[in-house]
Amino acid sequence: MTLDNIKEEIMSAKNIAILTHESPDGDAVGSALAMYNALKQLGKDVDLIMPEYPSIFAFLPSAKEIKETGKEDSYDLAIAVDCSDLKRIAGDTNFENANTTISIDHHGVNTMFADYNFVNPAIPACAQILITVLEYIGVQITKDIGTCIVAGIITDTGGFKYQGVTSETFEFVARLLNEGVNVSDVYKRVFQTITKTSFELKKLAMNRMEFLENGKITYTYITEEDKNNIGSQNGDHEGIVELGRDVEGVEVSIFIRQEKDGYKVSLRSNNYVNVSDIALLFGGGGHPRASGFTMNLPLDEAKERIISKVKMYL
Ligand code: 5GP
Ligand code: MN
């Protein structure tokens, strides 16, 4: 069984790298830090490698230990959390060069790229899967580990409101509450409070929002120039794509943000459009109701291409 292999590999490894996807969200950062704190508890030599992450997660236990780059030598073991494919892993050379690799994830489109893959698309957050994995390998889920896990669960479930949340989600969170995790504080920090610059970015994106196809599609965008003008930080765009999705009658929300190396597209849907299928057409991936991909075209052209595909799925 995969969990036995994972346990064996973790127990026998001396030095371990933990990695997650580029533009890490709360589930990525929370899962990676939960794994980091757990492996430290087991006395391992661990590097958590993340070139960048949103500052709102800096309060999570051991966030100060996050390294921007890994070591030159290969690791005994590399563990990727919340990553659906190899090319999305930030610092993928550390992953590929490791002697053994493990992937723990909840994306239905996961390509099973590691030596050992523990993937369950029915679970709403990778952090929730980590509870099962860590308990199986004999880690005690402490308040610190639980805090990281709750951060992942809250962000990936939209604050416990998405489909996919089950009684198990609440049972786990109830147990973490009993361990002393301050769920309401984590909720406020990772889900409710936004930076001033994020607010400004949201205002801009909201003013620009277009309603298409009788209000079934929304579209908005943010450029590098906007971000520079506002002085925004990593992660400030979080929540923009949901603004469109949450309007009555909307099925698909499209949000494009310019990055240094191209355009990053986020898609969300409400009831029936599988946006993961649409993202796959453009070389990306995700979940049925939340997906993304990158595009290297002028903005207008990118917009037209995406909208014409989305229309076909309405
Ligand atoms: P977001 O829109 O928040 O960036 O991403 C939504 C979902 O789509 C997440 O599950 C994320 O992992 C996935 N996703 C976003 N961008 C990409 C991409 O470029 N490639 C793949 N494979 N998945 C992506
Ligand atoms: Mn996730």
Coordinates of C-alpha atoms in Angstrom, one line a residue, residues 132-312:
T132 CA -4.4 10.9 7.3
V133 CA -0.8 10.6 6.0
L134 CA 0.8 12.1 9.1
E135 CA -1.2 10.0 11.5
Y136 CA -0.4 6.9 9.5
I137 CA 3.4 7.5 9.8
G138 CA 3.1 8.1 13.5
V139 CA 3.3 11.9 13.8
Q140 CA 1.4 13.5 16.6
I141 CA -0.8 16.3 15.2
T142 CA 0.2 19.2 17.4
K143 CA -1.3 22.6 17.7
D144 CA 1.4 23.9 15.3
I145 CA 0.8 21.2 12.7
G146 CA -2.9 21.6 13.1
T147 CA -2.7 25.4 12.5
C148 CA -1.0 24.9 9.2
I149 CA -3.5 22.2 8.2
V150 CA -6.5 24.4 9.1
A151 CA -5.1 27.2 7.0
G152 CA -5.0 24.9 4.0
I153 CA -8.5 23.5 4.6
I154 CA -10.0 27.0 5.1
T155 CA -8.5 28.5 1.9
D156 CA -9.2 25.5 -0.4
T157 CA -12.8 25.1 0.7
G158 CA -13.6 28.8 0.5
G159 CA -14.1 28.8 4.2
F160 CA -15.9 25.4 4.4
K161 CA -18.4 26.3 1.8
Y162 CA -17.4 24.5 -1.4
Q163 CA -18.8 21.1 -2.6
G164 CA -16.3 18.5 -1.5
V165 CA -16.5 19.5 2.1
T166 CA -17.7 16.4 4.0
S167 CA -18.4 15.5 7.6
E168 CA -14.8 14.3 7.8
T169 CA -13.6 17.8 7.1
F170 CA -15.5 19.1 10.1
E171 CA -14.6 16.1 12.3
F172 CA -10.9 16.7 11.6
V173 CA -11.3 20.4 12.3
A174 CA -13.1 19.7 15.5
R175 CA -10.2 17.5 16.6
L176 CA -7.8 20.3 15.7
L177 CA -9.9 22.7 17.8
N178 CA -9.5 20.2 20.7
E179 CA -5.7 20.3 20.2
G180 CA -5.9 24.1 20.8
V181 CA -5.8 25.4 17.2
N182 CA -7.4 28.8 17.1
V183 CA -9.6 28.2 14.0
S184 CA -11.3 31.6 14.2
D185 CA -8.0 33.4 14.3
V186 CA -6.6 31.4 11.3
Y187 CA -9.9 32.0 9.4
K188 CA -9.5 35.8 9.9
R189 CA -5.9 35.9 8.9
V190 CA -6.0 33.7 5.8
F191 CA -9.5 34.2 4.5
Q192 CA -11.1 37.4 5.8
T193 CA -8.4 40.0 6.2
I194 CA -6.9 41.4 3.0
T195 CA -4.1 43.9 2.5
K196 CA -4.8 47.4 1.5
T197 CA -3.1 46.8 -1.9
S198 CA -5.3 43.7 -2.4
F199 CA -8.3 45.9 -1.8
E200 CA -7.2 48.4 -4.4
L201 CA -6.5 45.7 -6.9
K202 CA -10.0 44.2 -6.3
K203 CA -11.6 47.7 -6.8
L204 CA -9.8 48.0 -10.1
A205 CA -10.7 44.5 -11.2
M206 CA -14.4 45.0 -10.2
N207 CA -14.7 48.3 -12.1
R208 CA -13.4 46.6 -15.2
M209 CA -15.6 43.5 -14.9
E210 CA -17.5 42.7 -18.1
F211 CA -20.7 40.6 -18.2
L212 CA -21.0 38.5 -21.3
E213 CA -23.4 35.9 -22.7
N214 CA -26.4 37.2 -20.9
G215 CA -24.5 37.5 -17.7
K216 CA -23.3 33.9 -17.7
I217 CA -19.7 34.8 -18.1
T218 CA -17.7 37.5 -16.3
Y219 CA -14.3 38.7 -17.4
T220 CA -11.7 41.0 -15.8
Y221 CA -7.9 41.5 -15.8
I222 CA -5.0 43.1 -14.0
T223 CA -1.8 44.2 -15.7
E224 CA 1.8 44.5 -14.4
E225 CA 1.4 48.2 -14.7
D226 CA -1.6 48.1 -12.4
K227 CA 0.3 46.1 -9.8
N228 CA 3.2 48.5 -10.0
N229 CA 0.9 51.5 -9.6
I230 CA -0.7 50.0 -6.6
G231 CA 2.5 48.5 -5.2
S232 CA 0.8 45.1 -4.8
Q233 CA 2.5 42.1 -3.2
N234 CA 2.5 38.4 -3.9
G235 CA -1.0 36.9 -3.5
D236 CA -2.8 40.2 -3.6
H237 CA -4.9 39.0 -6.6
E238 CA -6.4 36.2 -4.5
G239 CA -10.2 36.5 -4.4
I240 CA -10.6 38.5 -7.6
V241 CA -11.8 35.6 -9.7
E242 CA -14.4 34.8 -7.0
L243 CA -15.9 38.3 -7.3
G244 CA -17.3 37.4 -10.7
R245 CA -18.3 33.9 -9.8
D246 CA -20.4 35.1 -6.9
V247 CA -22.7 37.2 -9.0
E248 CA -26.2 35.8 -9.5
G249 CA -26.6 34.1 -12.8
V250 CA -22.9 33.8 -13.5
E251 CA -21.6 30.3 -14.5
V252 CA -18.0 31.0 -15.4
S253 CA -15.7 33.7 -14.1
I254 CA -12.5 34.5 -16.0
F255 CA -9.7 36.5 -14.5
I256 CA -6.4 37.2 -16.3
R257 CA -3.4 38.7 -14.5
Q258 CA -0.2 39.7 -16.2
E259 CA 3.0 38.2 -14.7
K260 CA 6.6 39.0 -15.8
D261 CA 6.6 36.0 -18.1
G262 CA 3.1 36.0 -19.6
Y263 CA -0.5 35.9 -18.6
K264 CA -1.9 33.8 -15.8
V265 CA -5.5 32.8 -16.2
S266 CA -7.9 31.7 -13.4
L267 CA -11.3 30.2 -14.1
R268 CA -14.1 29.5 -11.7
S269 CA -17.5 28.0 -12.3
N270 CA -20.7 27.6 -10.2
N271 CA -22.8 24.7 -11.3
Y272 CA -22.0 22.7 -14.4
V273 CA -19.1 23.9 -16.5
N274 CA -16.0 21.8 -15.9
V275 CA -13.3 24.5 -16.0
S276 CA -10.6 21.9 -15.4
D277 CA -11.4 20.5 -18.9
I278 CA -11.1 24.0 -20.4
A279 CA -7.8 24.6 -18.6
L280 CA -6.4 21.3 -19.9
L281 CA -7.1 22.6 -23.5
F282 CA -4.7 25.4 -22.8
G283 CA -2.1 23.2 -21.1
G284 CA -3.1 23.9 -17.5
G285 CA -5.2 22.1 -15.0
G286 CA -7.0 22.3 -11.6
H287 CA -10.4 21.1 -10.3
P288 CA -13.9 21.0 -12.0
R289 CA -14.9 24.3 -10.3
A290 CA -11.5 26.1 -10.1
S291 CA -8.7 25.9 -12.6
G292 CA -5.9 27.8 -14.2
F293 CA -3.2 28.0 -16.9
T294 CA -0.7 30.4 -18.5
M295 CA -0.8 32.0 -21.9
N296 CA 1.7 33.9 -23.9
L297 CA -0.4 36.0 -26.2
P298 CA -1.4 39.7 -26.3
L299 CA -4.1 40.3 -23.7
D300 CA -6.9 41.0 -26.2
E301 CA -6.1 37.8 -28.1
A302 CA -5.9 35.7 -24.9
K303 CA -9.3 37.1 -23.8
E304 CA -11.0 36.3 -27.1
R305 CA -9.6 32.8 -27.3
I306 CA -10.6 32.0 -23.7
I307 CA -14.1 33.4 -24.0
S308 CA -14.8 31.6 -27.2
K309 CA -13.8 28.3 -25.6
V310 CA -15.8 29.0 -22.4
K311 CA -18.9 29.7 -24.6
M312 CA -18.7 26.2 -26.0

